[in-house]
Amino acid sequence: MSRYEPVGLKDASSPDSGTRTAGGPRLGARGWLRWIWRQLTSMRVALLLLLLLAVVALPGAFFPQRPSDPNSVLQYYRDHPDTAELLETLHLFDVYSSPWFSAVYLLLFTSLIGCIVPRTWSHLRNLRAEPTRVPRQLSRFEVRSELRVPGDPAEAERTLLAALGRRYTRRSGTEQRATASGQVRTISAERGRGRETGNLIFHLALVGLLVVTAWGQLVHYRGQIVVVEGHTFVNAPLDYDSFDTGAWFDADSVEPFRLRLDDFSSVFTDDAQPREFTASVTMLSPDGAAREQDIRLNHPLETDSTRVYLSGNGYAPDVTVTDADGEVAFAGPTMFLPSGDLFYTSNGVIMAPGAARAEEQLGFSGVLLPTVVESPEGEPIGSAYPEAIDPVLVLTLYVGDLGLDDGQPQSLFTLDTTNMEQVTGADGEPVRLVLRPGETLDLPDGLGTITFEDLPRFAALDVRYDPSIVWMGIFAGLAFVGLIGSLFLPRRRVWAKIAPGPGGTTVVTAAALARGDDPGLRRELDRILGPLGEQTKENRS
């Protein structure tokens, strides 16, 4: 049986057709760009990017971050040198400035803008629009009522309009068709447009938060400084132990002042749990004004544009070291860092580069025990309490070249013993120097003396300038208000038809519709129809 083929037409798949087999349409470069943009600006992708931003920020909670805690990063390098190199390559010590975090951040920002701008213009048009016309058939709605009330339709219309109140945007009219008894009046009302307004405010505030956060990161500066009781630091980049700035940092934004740590106090429970830390400081302005204030955890010192936070504390033994000729090789406090236990057992080093002979520079490495615990033989073995009730300084001695003249940066908390030799006693064991405040010991081999003068406290201060904080609070408040509106403002539409009935009555047919699940929709319709009279007959489907 032969196949029917229209005259003058050829099958595109036939060999002699001279045409290529039909396929799908080609998008081309423009089409692909349009498709990518539509995907990127969809709300689904925006939510996925928001979730992804939270995921890529997680490493910042697991690994120390250099901008906020550079000392912990150095300690991580000492404890895990191999892993630290890999983490550095992946930017996990500075997550929030990493290329991959910035990429997700910018994509989320672009996606939100692409979602919100068209919705905003559409919503502005809808706000000016009148409510939708009354549907032809109200019987198809689940929430509906029909009443027959005495009186004329005009009176029933006025009653319904009054019951709707100002919360509804209303529209009255008449149907084109008329019943045998007269013209059918209609009422169309709508409320809850503020729900979409709240939704847009929430998302616009979220965009505002992204913008001001990025702006704050670009113009901010942050410095860390360790200050010993009685000492002063100047709010200048050169005076900080570490100083981090944004790409748009302006040196004029550094507020000029000096800060002196007058006293540091702490309160611990009987079981060594910390209760309170207080740094009493005096801020000195260039005009000579002095301002005294206590800095506590989460209670920073605030100036016009800068905040000073208390981020850490510890002990700084005040030590004097003399060399073999009796000259002072080192004098002053040295910070000992708490090792992490509850009793403030602290580790540190003392460097005395001012020795008479360069090859006999002195270095001390040891531990501070705030409240010493001794063995039966009288040897210090630990600390029993974080307060300095019976402090003891236990040191070992090294002699040689400290390497301070090599031009290489060194940690103040680790002694480089590459070119140094540990001093040992006659028995070949390392010499241990045990001192209490006020005590002086002669160093072996006539190397000099060491005196434990006093035990002041130090405070680690974090100085931050970030003008975006106020704006972040404003946008966060707007986001909260918008979220409340989008969650709790119901979106409802109410329609009513008012037609003349037999015997001088009026028949009112009404229906209500909500966007989403609204358990209060029936009560709302009953409230609107209530003033028409409880004595009327009501038929509900």
Coordinates of C-alpha atoms in Angstrom, one line a residue:
M1 CA 0.0 0.0 0.0
S2 CA 1.5 3.3 -1.1
R3 CA 1.8 6.2 1.2
Y4 CA -0.1 9.4 0.5
E5 CA 2.1 12.4 -0.2
P6 CA 0.7 15.8 -1.0
V7 CA 1.8 17.1 -4.4
G8 CA 4.6 19.6 -4.2
L9 CA 5.7 18.6 -0.7
K10 CA 8.7 16.5 0.3
D11 CA 9.5 14.7 3.5
A12 CA 12.3 16.6 5.3
S13 CA 13.8 13.3 6.3
S14 CA 14.0 11.8 2.8
P15 CA 17.5 11.6 1.3
D16 CA 16.5 13.6 -1.8
S17 CA 14.8 16.4 0.1
G18 CA 17.9 18.6 0.1
T19 CA 17.1 19.9 3.6
R20 CA 18.5 19.0 7.0
T21 CA 16.7 16.9 9.5
A22 CA 14.5 19.2 11.7
G23 CA 15.8 19.8 15.2
G24 CA 15.1 22.1 18.2
P25 CA 15.5 25.9 17.9
R26 CA 18.9 27.3 18.4
L27 CA 19.2 29.8 21.3
G28 CA 22.3 31.5 20.3
A29 CA 24.5 33.6 22.5
R30 CA 21.7 36.1 23.2
G31 CA 19.3 33.4 24.0
W32 CA 21.6 31.7 26.4
L33 CA 22.4 35.0 28.2
R34 CA 18.7 35.7 28.5
W35 CA 18.1 32.2 29.9
I36 CA 20.9 32.5 32.4
W37 CA 19.6 35.9 33.6
R38 CA 16.1 34.5 34.1
Q39 CA 17.5 31.6 36.1
L40 CA 19.7 33.9 38.2
T41 CA 16.9 36.3 38.9
S42 CA 14.3 33.7 40.0
M43 CA 13.3 33.5 43.6
R44 CA 14.3 29.9 43.8
V45 CA 17.9 30.6 42.8
A46 CA 18.0 33.6 45.3
L47 CA 17.0 31.3 48.1
L48 CA 19.6 28.7 47.1
L49 CA 22.3 31.4 47.0
L50 CA 21.2 32.7 50.4
L51 CA 21.6 29.1 51.7
L52 CA 24.9 28.7 49.9
L53 CA 26.2 32.0 51.5
A54 CA 25.5 30.6 55.0
V55 CA 27.3 27.3 54.0
V56 CA 30.4 29.0 52.7
A57 CA 30.5 31.2 55.8
L58 CA 30.7 28.1 58.1
P59 CA 34.5 27.7 57.9
G60 CA 34.8 31.0 59.6
A61 CA 33.3 29.4 62.7
F62 CA 35.7 26.4 62.7
F63 CA 39.0 28.0 61.9
P64 CA 40.6 31.2 63.4
Q65 CA 40.2 34.3 61.3
R66 CA 43.3 36.5 60.8
P67 CA 41.4 39.8 60.9
S68 CA 39.8 39.1 64.2
D69 CA 42.4 36.8 66.0
P70 CA 45.8 36.8 64.3
N71 CA 47.5 35.2 67.3
S72 CA 45.3 32.2 67.0
V73 CA 46.3 31.8 63.4
L74 CA 49.9 31.9 64.4
Q75 CA 49.2 29.3 67.0
Y76 CA 47.5 27.1 64.4
Y77 CA 50.5 27.4 62.2
R78 CA 52.7 26.1 65.1
D79 CA 50.4 23.3 66.0
H80 CA 49.4 22.2 62.4
P81 CA 52.1 23.5 60.0
D82 CA 51.1 21.2 57.1
T83 CA 47.3 21.7 57.4
A84 CA 47.8 25.5 57.9
E85 CA 49.4 25.8 54.4
L86 CA 46.5 24.1 52.8
L87 CA 44.0 26.3 54.7
E88 CA 45.9 29.4 53.7
T89 CA 45.7 28.4 50.1
L90 CA 41.9 27.9 50.4
H91 CA 41.6 31.3 52.1
L92 CA 40.1 29.7 55.2
F93 CA 41.9 32.0 57.6
D94 CA 40.1 34.9 56.0
V95 CA 36.8 33.5 54.8
Y96 CA 34.9 36.7 54.4
S97 CA 37.5 38.2 52.0
S98 CA 38.0 35.0 50.0
P99 CA 37.2 35.0 46.2
W100 CA 34.6 32.2 46.5
F101 CA 32.7 34.0 49.4
S102 CA 32.8 37.2 47.4
A103 CA 31.5 35.4 44.3
V104 CA 28.5 34.0 46.2
Y105 CA 27.9 37.4 47.8
L106 CA 27.8 39.2 44.5
L107 CA 25.6 36.6 42.8
L108 CA 23.2 36.8 45.7
F109 CA 23.1 40.6 45.4
T110 CA 22.5 40.4 41.7
S111 CA 19.8 37.8 42.1
L112 CA 17.9 39.8 44.7
I113 CA 18.1 43.0 42.6
G114 CA 16.8 41.1 39.6
C115 CA 14.0 39.6 41.6
I116 CA 12.9 42.7 43.5
V117 CA 13.0 45.5 41.0
P118 CA 10.4 44.0 38.6
R119 CA 8.2 43.0 41.5
T120 CA 8.4 46.4 43.0
W121 CA 7.3 48.2 39.8
S122 CA 4.5 45.6 39.4
H123 CA 3.3 46.1 43.0
L124 CA 3.3 49.9 42.6
R125 CA 1.0 49.5 39.6
N126 CA -1.2 47.2 41.6
L127 CA -1.5 49.7 44.5
R128 CA -3.0 52.2 42.1
A129 CA -5.3 49.7 40.5
E130 CA -8.9 49.2 41.6
P131 CA -10.1 45.9 43.0
T132 CA -11.0 43.2 40.5
R133 CA -14.5 43.1 39.1
V134 CA -17.1 40.8 40.6
P135 CA -17.0 37.4 39.1
R136 CA -20.1 36.3 37.1
Q137 CA -20.7 33.2 39.2
L138 CA -20.1 33.5 43.0
S139 CA -21.4 30.0 43.6
R140 CA -18.1 28.5 42.7
F141 CA -16.4 29.9 45.8
E142 CA -16.2 27.8 49.0
V143 CA -16.7 30.7 51.3
R144 CA -20.0 32.4 50.3
S145 CA -23.4 33.5 51.7
E146 CA -26.8 34.5 50.5
L147 CA -29.1 36.8 52.5
R148 CA -32.6 38.2 52.0
V149 CA -33.1 41.4 53.9
P150 CA -35.9 43.9 54.1
G151 CA -35.4 47.3 52.4
D152 CA -34.1 48.5 49.1
P153 CA -30.7 47.6 47.5
A154 CA -29.3 51.1 48.0
E155 CA -29.7 50.8 51.8
A156 CA -28.1 47.3 51.8
E157 CA -25.2 48.7 49.7
R158 CA -24.5 51.5 52.2
T159 CA -24.6 49.0 55.1
L160 CA -22.1 46.7 53.4
L161 CA -19.7 49.6 52.5
A162 CA -19.8 50.8 56.1
A163 CA -19.0 47.2 57.3
L164 CA -16.1 46.9 55.0
G165 CA -14.6 50.0 56.6
R166 CA -11.3 51.7 55.7
R167 CA -9.3 48.5 55.8
Y168 CA -10.7 47.5 52.4
T169 CA -10.1 49.2 49.0
R170 CA -13.6 49.3 47.6
R171 CA -15.2 49.5 44.2
S172 CA -19.0 49.8 43.6
G173 CA -20.9 49.4 40.3
T174 CA -23.7 47.7 38.5
E175 CA -23.9 44.7 36.3
Q176 CA -24.6 45.1 32.7
R177 CA -27.5 42.7 32.9
A178 CA -30.5 43.5 35.0
T179 CA -33.1 41.3 36.7
A180 CA -36.8 41.5 36.2
S181 CA -37.0 43.4 39.4
G182 CA -34.3 46.0 38.6
Q183 CA -30.6 46.6 38.3
V184 CA -28.0 44.4 40.1
R185 CA -25.6 46.4 42.2
T186 CA -22.1 45.1 42.8
I187 CA -19.4 45.7 45.4
S188 CA -15.7 44.6 45.0
A189 CA -13.4 45.0 47.9
E190 CA -9.8 44.0 48.6
R191 CA -7.4 44.2 51.6
G192 CA -3.9 43.0 52.4
R193 CA -1.9 44.7 49.7
G194 CA 0.4 45.6 52.5
R195 CA 1.4 41.9 52.7
E196 CA 3.3 42.2 49.4
T197 CA 4.5 45.6 50.5
G198 CA 6.0 44.0 53.6
N199 CA 7.5 41.2 51.5
L200 CA 9.2 43.8 49.3
I201 CA 10.4 45.9 52.2
F202 CA 11.9 42.7 53.7
H203 CA 13.8 41.9 50.6
L204 CA 14.8 45.5 49.9
A205 CA 16.1 45.7 53.5
L206 CA 18.1 42.5 52.9
V207 CA 19.7 44.1 49.8
G208 CA 20.4 47.2 51.9
L209 CA 22.1 45.0 54.5
L210 CA 24.3 43.5 51.8
V211 CA 25.2 46.9 50.4
V212 CA 26.1 48.5 53.8
T213 CA 27.9 45.4 54.9
A214 CA 30.1 45.5 51.8
W215 CA 30.6 49.3 52.2
G216 CA 31.6 48.8 55.8
Q217 CA 34.2 46.2 54.8
L218 CA 35.6 48.5 52.2
V219 CA 36.0 51.6 54.5
H220 CA 36.6 50.0 57.9
Y221 CA 39.7 49.6 59.9
R222 CA 40.4 47.3 62.8
G223 CA 43.4 47.1 65.1
Q224 CA 44.5 44.9 68.0
I225 CA 46.7 46.1 70.8
V226 CA 47.9 44.6 74.1
V227 CA 48.2 47.2 76.9
V228 CA 49.8 46.7 80.3
E229 CA 48.4 48.4 83.4
G230 CA 49.8 51.9 83.6
H231 CA 50.8 52.1 79.9
T232 CA 49.2 54.1 77.0
F233 CA 48.7 53.5 73.3
V234 CA 47.9 55.9 70.6
N235 CA 45.1 55.3 68.0
A236 CA 47.5 55.3 65.1
P237 CA 48.3 52.4 62.7
L238 CA 51.9 52.2 63.7
D239 CA 51.1 51.7 67.4
Y240 CA 49.0 48.6 66.9
D241 CA 50.2 45.0 67.1
S242 CA 48.0 44.2 64.0
F243 CA 46.1 46.6 61.8
D244 CA 43.6 45.6 59.1
T245 CA 41.9 48.0 56.7
G246 CA 39.4 47.9 53.9
A247 CA 40.2 48.7 50.2
W248 CA 38.7 52.2 50.6
F249 CA 40.3 53.0 53.9
D250 CA 40.9 56.7 54.5
A251 CA 43.6 57.7 56.9
D252 CA 41.5 60.7 58.0
S253 CA 38.9 58.3 59.4
V254 CA 41.3 57.4 62.2
E255 CA 40.1 59.3 65.2
P256 CA 43.0 60.9 67.2
F257 CA 43.1 59.9 70.9
R258 CA 45.3 58.1 73.4
L259 CA 44.0 55.4 75.8
R260 CA 45.7 54.5 79.1
L261 CA 44.9 51.3 81.0
D262 CA 44.7 52.4 84.6
D263 CA 43.6 49.1 86.1
F264 CA 42.4 45.7 85.2
S265 CA 40.3 43.6 87.6
S266 CA 38.6 40.2 87.3
V267 CA 36.2 38.2 89.4
F268 CA 36.2 34.4 89.5
T269 CA 34.0 31.9 91.3
D270 CA 35.4 29.4 93.8
D271 CA 35.6 26.8 91.1
A272 CA 37.7 29.2 88.9
Q273 CA 34.8 30.1 86.5
P274 CA 35.1 33.7 85.2
R275 CA 32.4 36.1 86.2
E276 CA 33.5 39.5 85.2
F277 CA 36.5 41.3 83.6
T278 CA 36.8 45.1 83.9
A279 CA 39.4 47.3 82.2
S280 CA 39.4 50.8 83.7
V281 CA 40.8 53.2 81.1
T282 CA 41.3 56.9 80.5
M283 CA 40.8 58.3 77.0
L284 CA 42.9 61.4 76.3
S285 CA 41.8 63.7 73.5
P286 CA 44.1 66.1 71.6
D287 CA 42.4 69.1 73.2
G288 CA 43.4 67.8 76.7
A289 CA 40.1 66.4 77.7
A290 CA 40.2 63.2 79.7
R291 CA 37.4 60.6 79.9
E292 CA 37.3 57.8 82.3
Q293 CA 35.3 54.6 81.6
D294 CA 35.2 50.9 82.4
I295 CA 35.3 48.5 79.4
R296 CA 33.6 45.1 79.9
L297 CA 32.7 42.2 77.7
N298 CA 30.0 43.4 75.3
H299 CA 30.2 46.9 76.8
P300 CA 32.8 48.7 74.6
L301 CA 34.0 52.2 74.9
E302 CA 32.3 54.2 72.2
T303 CA 33.5 57.5 70.6
D304 CA 32.2 59.5 67.7
S305 CA 33.2 56.9 65.2
T306 CA 35.2 54.2 67.0
R307 CA 34.5 51.3 69.4
V308 CA 37.0 49.8 71.7
Y309 CA 36.3 46.2 72.8
L310 CA 37.8 44.1 75.5
S311 CA 38.9 40.9 73.8
G312 CA 41.4 39.2 76.2
N313 CA 43.5 39.5 79.3
G314 CA 46.4 38.0 81.1
Y315 CA 49.5 38.6 83.2
A316 CA 52.6 40.5 82.2
P317 CA 55.5 39.8 84.7
D318 CA 57.7 42.9 85.2
V319 CA 61.2 41.6 85.0
T320 CA 64.7 43.2 85.2
V321 CA 67.7 41.3 83.6
T322 CA 71.3 42.4 84.1
D323 CA 74.2 41.0 82.1
A324 CA 77.7 39.8 83.3
D325 CA 78.9 43.4 83.6
G326 CA 75.9 44.4 85.8
E327 CA 74.3 46.5 83.0
V328 CA 70.6 46.3 82.5
A329 CA 70.0 44.0 79.5
F330 CA 66.2 44.1 79.7
A331 CA 63.6 45.8 82.0
G332 CA 59.9 45.9 81.8
P333 CA 56.7 43.8 81.6
T334 CA 56.4 40.9 79.2
M335 CA 53.1 39.4 78.2
F336 CA 52.6 35.7 79.1
L337 CA 49.6 34.2 77.2
P338 CA 47.2 31.9 79.1
S339 CA 47.5 28.4 77.9
G340 CA 43.8 27.7 77.9
D341 CA 43.2 26.1 81.3
L342 CA 40.9 27.5 83.9
F343 CA 43.7 28.5 86.2
Y344 CA 45.5 31.0 83.8
T345 CA 48.7 28.9 83.6
S346 CA 50.5 31.2 81.1
N347 CA 53.4 30.7 78.8
G348 CA 55.9 33.3 77.6
V349 CA 59.4 34.4 76.8
I350 CA 61.8 37.1 77.9
M351 CA 64.4 38.4 75.5
A352 CA 67.4 40.3 76.8
P353 CA 69.3 41.5 73.6
G354 CA 71.2 44.2 75.5
A355 CA 73.8 41.8 77.0
A356 CA 77.4 43.1 76.9
R357 CA 78.5 40.5 74.4
A358 CA 76.4 39.7 71.4
E359 CA 77.2 36.0 71.5
E360 CA 75.8 35.9 75.0
Q361 CA 72.4 37.4 74.5
L362 CA 70.0 35.9 77.0
G363 CA 66.6 34.3 76.4
F364 CA 64.2 32.9 78.9
S365 CA 61.3 30.6 78.2
G366 CA 58.9 29.5 80.9
V367 CA 55.6 29.5 82.6
L368 CA 53.7 31.7 85.0
L369 CA 51.6 30.0 87.8
P370 CA 49.2 32.6 89.3
T371 CA 48.5 30.4 92.4
V372 CA 51.3 27.9 92.6
V373 CA 50.7 24.2 93.5
E374 CA 53.9 22.6 94.8
S375 CA 55.0 18.9 95.0
P376 CA 56.0 17.4 98.3
E377 CA 59.6 18.2 97.4
G378 CA 58.7 21.9 97.0
E379 CA 58.8 21.9 93.2
P380 CA 56.1 24.0 91.4
I381 CA 53.8 21.7 89.4
G382 CA 50.8 23.8 88.4
S383 CA 48.3 26.5 89.3
A384 CA 45.2 26.1 91.5
Y385 CA 43.4 29.4 90.8
P386 CA 43.4 32.1 88.1
E387 CA 43.9 35.0 90.5
A388 CA 47.5 35.9 91.5
I389 CA 47.3 34.7 95.1
D390 CA 50.8 33.1 95.2
P391 CA 52.4 33.7 91.8
V392 CA 55.5 31.9 90.7
L393 CA 57.6 32.4 87.6
V394 CA 59.4 29.2 86.3
L395 CA 62.0 29.9 83.6
T396 CA 64.7 28.0 81.6
L397 CA 67.7 30.0 80.3
Y398 CA 69.3 30.1 76.8
V399 CA 72.4 31.9 75.6
G400 CA 73.3 32.8 72.1
D401 CA 72.0 34.9 69.3
L402 CA 68.3 35.8 69.6
G403 CA 68.2 36.6 65.8
L404 CA 66.6 40.0 66.4
D405 CA 69.1 41.6 64.0
D406 CA 68.3 39.3 61.0
G407 CA 65.5 41.4 59.7
Q408 CA 63.0 38.6 59.9
P409 CA 59.8 39.0 61.9
Q410 CA 59.6 37.0 65.1
S411 CA 56.8 36.1 67.5
L412 CA 57.0 37.8 70.9
F413 CA 55.6 34.6 72.5
T414 CA 58.0 32.0 71.1
L415 CA 61.8 31.9 71.6
D416 CA 63.8 31.0 68.5
T417 CA 66.5 28.8 69.8
T418 CA 68.1 28.0 66.4
N419 CA 71.3 29.8 67.3
M420 CA 71.1 29.5 71.1
E421 CA 72.2 26.9 73.6
Q422 CA 70.3 25.9 76.7
V423 CA 72.1 26.5 79.9
T424 CA 72.5 23.4 82.0
G425 CA 73.7 22.7 85.6
A426 CA 76.5 20.6 86.8
D427 CA 74.3 17.5 86.6
G428 CA 73.7 18.2 82.9
E429 CA 70.0 19.0 83.5
P430 CA 68.5 22.3 82.2
V431 CA 68.7 25.1 84.8
R432 CA 65.3 26.0 86.2
L433 CA 64.8 29.5 87.7
V434 CA 61.9 29.8 90.2
L435 CA 61.0 33.3 91.3
R436 CA 58.3 35.0 93.3
P437 CA 57.6 38.8 93.0
G438 CA 60.4 40.8 94.6
E439 CA 63.0 38.0 94.4
T440 CA 66.3 38.2 92.6
L441 CA 68.4 35.2 91.3
D442 CA 72.0 35.0 90.1
L443 CA 72.2 33.4 86.7
P444 CA 74.7 30.5 86.4
D445 CA 78.2 30.9 85.0
G446 CA 78.2 34.6 86.0
L447 CA 75.8 35.5 83.2
G448 CA 74.1 38.2 85.4
T449 CA 70.9 38.4 87.4
I450 CA 67.1 38.3 87.0
T451 CA 64.6 40.1 89.3
F452 CA 60.9 39.5 89.3
E453 CA 59.7 43.0 90.1
D454 CA 55.9 42.9 89.9
L455 CA 53.0 41.2 88.3
P456 CA 50.7 43.7 86.5
R457 CA 47.8 42.6 84.3
F458 CA 47.4 43.3 80.6
A459 CA 44.3 43.8 78.5
A460 CA 43.9 42.9 74.8
L461 CA 41.9 45.6 73.1
D462 CA 40.1 45.5 69.8
V463 CA 39.6 48.9 68.2
R464 CA 37.1 49.0 65.3
Y465 CA 35.9 51.7 63.0
D466 CA 32.8 50.7 60.9
P467 CA 30.3 53.4 59.9
S468 CA 28.0 50.8 58.5
I469 CA 26.9 49.5 61.9
V470 CA 24.1 52.2 62.4
W471 CA 22.8 51.5 58.9
M472 CA 22.9 47.8 59.5
G473 CA 20.7 48.4 62.5
I474 CA 18.2 50.5 60.5
F475 CA 18.0 47.9 57.7
A476 CA 17.7 45.1 60.1
G477 CA 14.8 46.9 61.8
L478 CA 13.1 47.5 58.4
A479 CA 13.6 43.8 57.5
F480 CA 11.9 42.8 60.8
V481 CA 8.9 45.1 60.2
G482 CA 8.6 43.9 56.6
L483 CA 8.8 40.3 57.7
I484 CA 6.0 40.8 60.3
G485 CA 3.8 42.4 57.6
S486 CA 4.4 39.7 55.1
L487 CA 3.6 37.0 57.6
F488 CA 0.6 38.4 59.5
L489 CA -1.3 40.7 57.1
P490 CA -4.0 38.6 55.4
R491 CA -4.7 39.1 51.7
R492 CA -8.5 38.9 51.1
R493 CA -11.0 39.7 48.4
V494 CA -14.7 40.1 49.0
W495 CA -17.4 40.4 46.4
A496 CA -21.1 41.1 46.8
K497 CA -24.1 41.3 44.5
I498 CA -27.2 43.2 45.6
A499 CA -30.3 42.5 43.7
P500 CA -34.0 43.5 44.3
G501 CA -36.0 40.6 45.6
P502 CA -39.7 39.9 45.8
G503 CA -42.0 41.7 48.2
G504 CA -39.7 44.7 48.7
T505 CA -36.8 42.7 49.9
T506 CA -33.2 42.7 48.8
V507 CA -31.1 39.6 48.0
V508 CA -27.4 39.9 48.9
T509 CA -25.0 37.3 47.5
A510 CA -21.4 37.5 48.8
A511 CA -18.2 35.5 48.5
A512 CA -14.7 35.8 49.9
L513 CA -11.4 34.5 48.7
A514 CA -7.9 34.5 50.3
R515 CA -4.5 34.0 49.1
G516 CA -3.2 30.9 50.7
D517 CA -4.7 29.2 53.7
D518 CA -6.8 31.6 55.8
P519 CA -8.9 30.0 58.6
G520 CA -10.4 33.3 59.5
L521 CA -12.0 34.0 56.1
R522 CA -15.4 32.7 57.1
R523 CA -15.5 34.8 60.2
E524 CA -14.5 37.8 58.2
L525 CA -17.4 37.3 55.7
D526 CA -19.8 36.8 58.6
R527 CA -18.6 40.0 60.2
I528 CA -19.2 42.0 57.0
L529 CA -22.7 40.6 56.5
G530 CA -23.6 40.8 60.2
P531 CA -25.0 44.4 60.2
L532 CA -27.6 43.3 57.5
G533 CA -29.5 41.7 60.3
E534 CA -29.3 38.5 62.3
Q535 CA -33.0 37.9 61.7
T536 CA -32.6 37.4 58.0
K537 CA -32.6 34.0 56.5
E538 CA -29.1 32.8 55.5
N539 CA -28.4 30.0 53.1
R540 CA -24.9 28.6 53.0
S541 CA -23.6 26.0 50.7

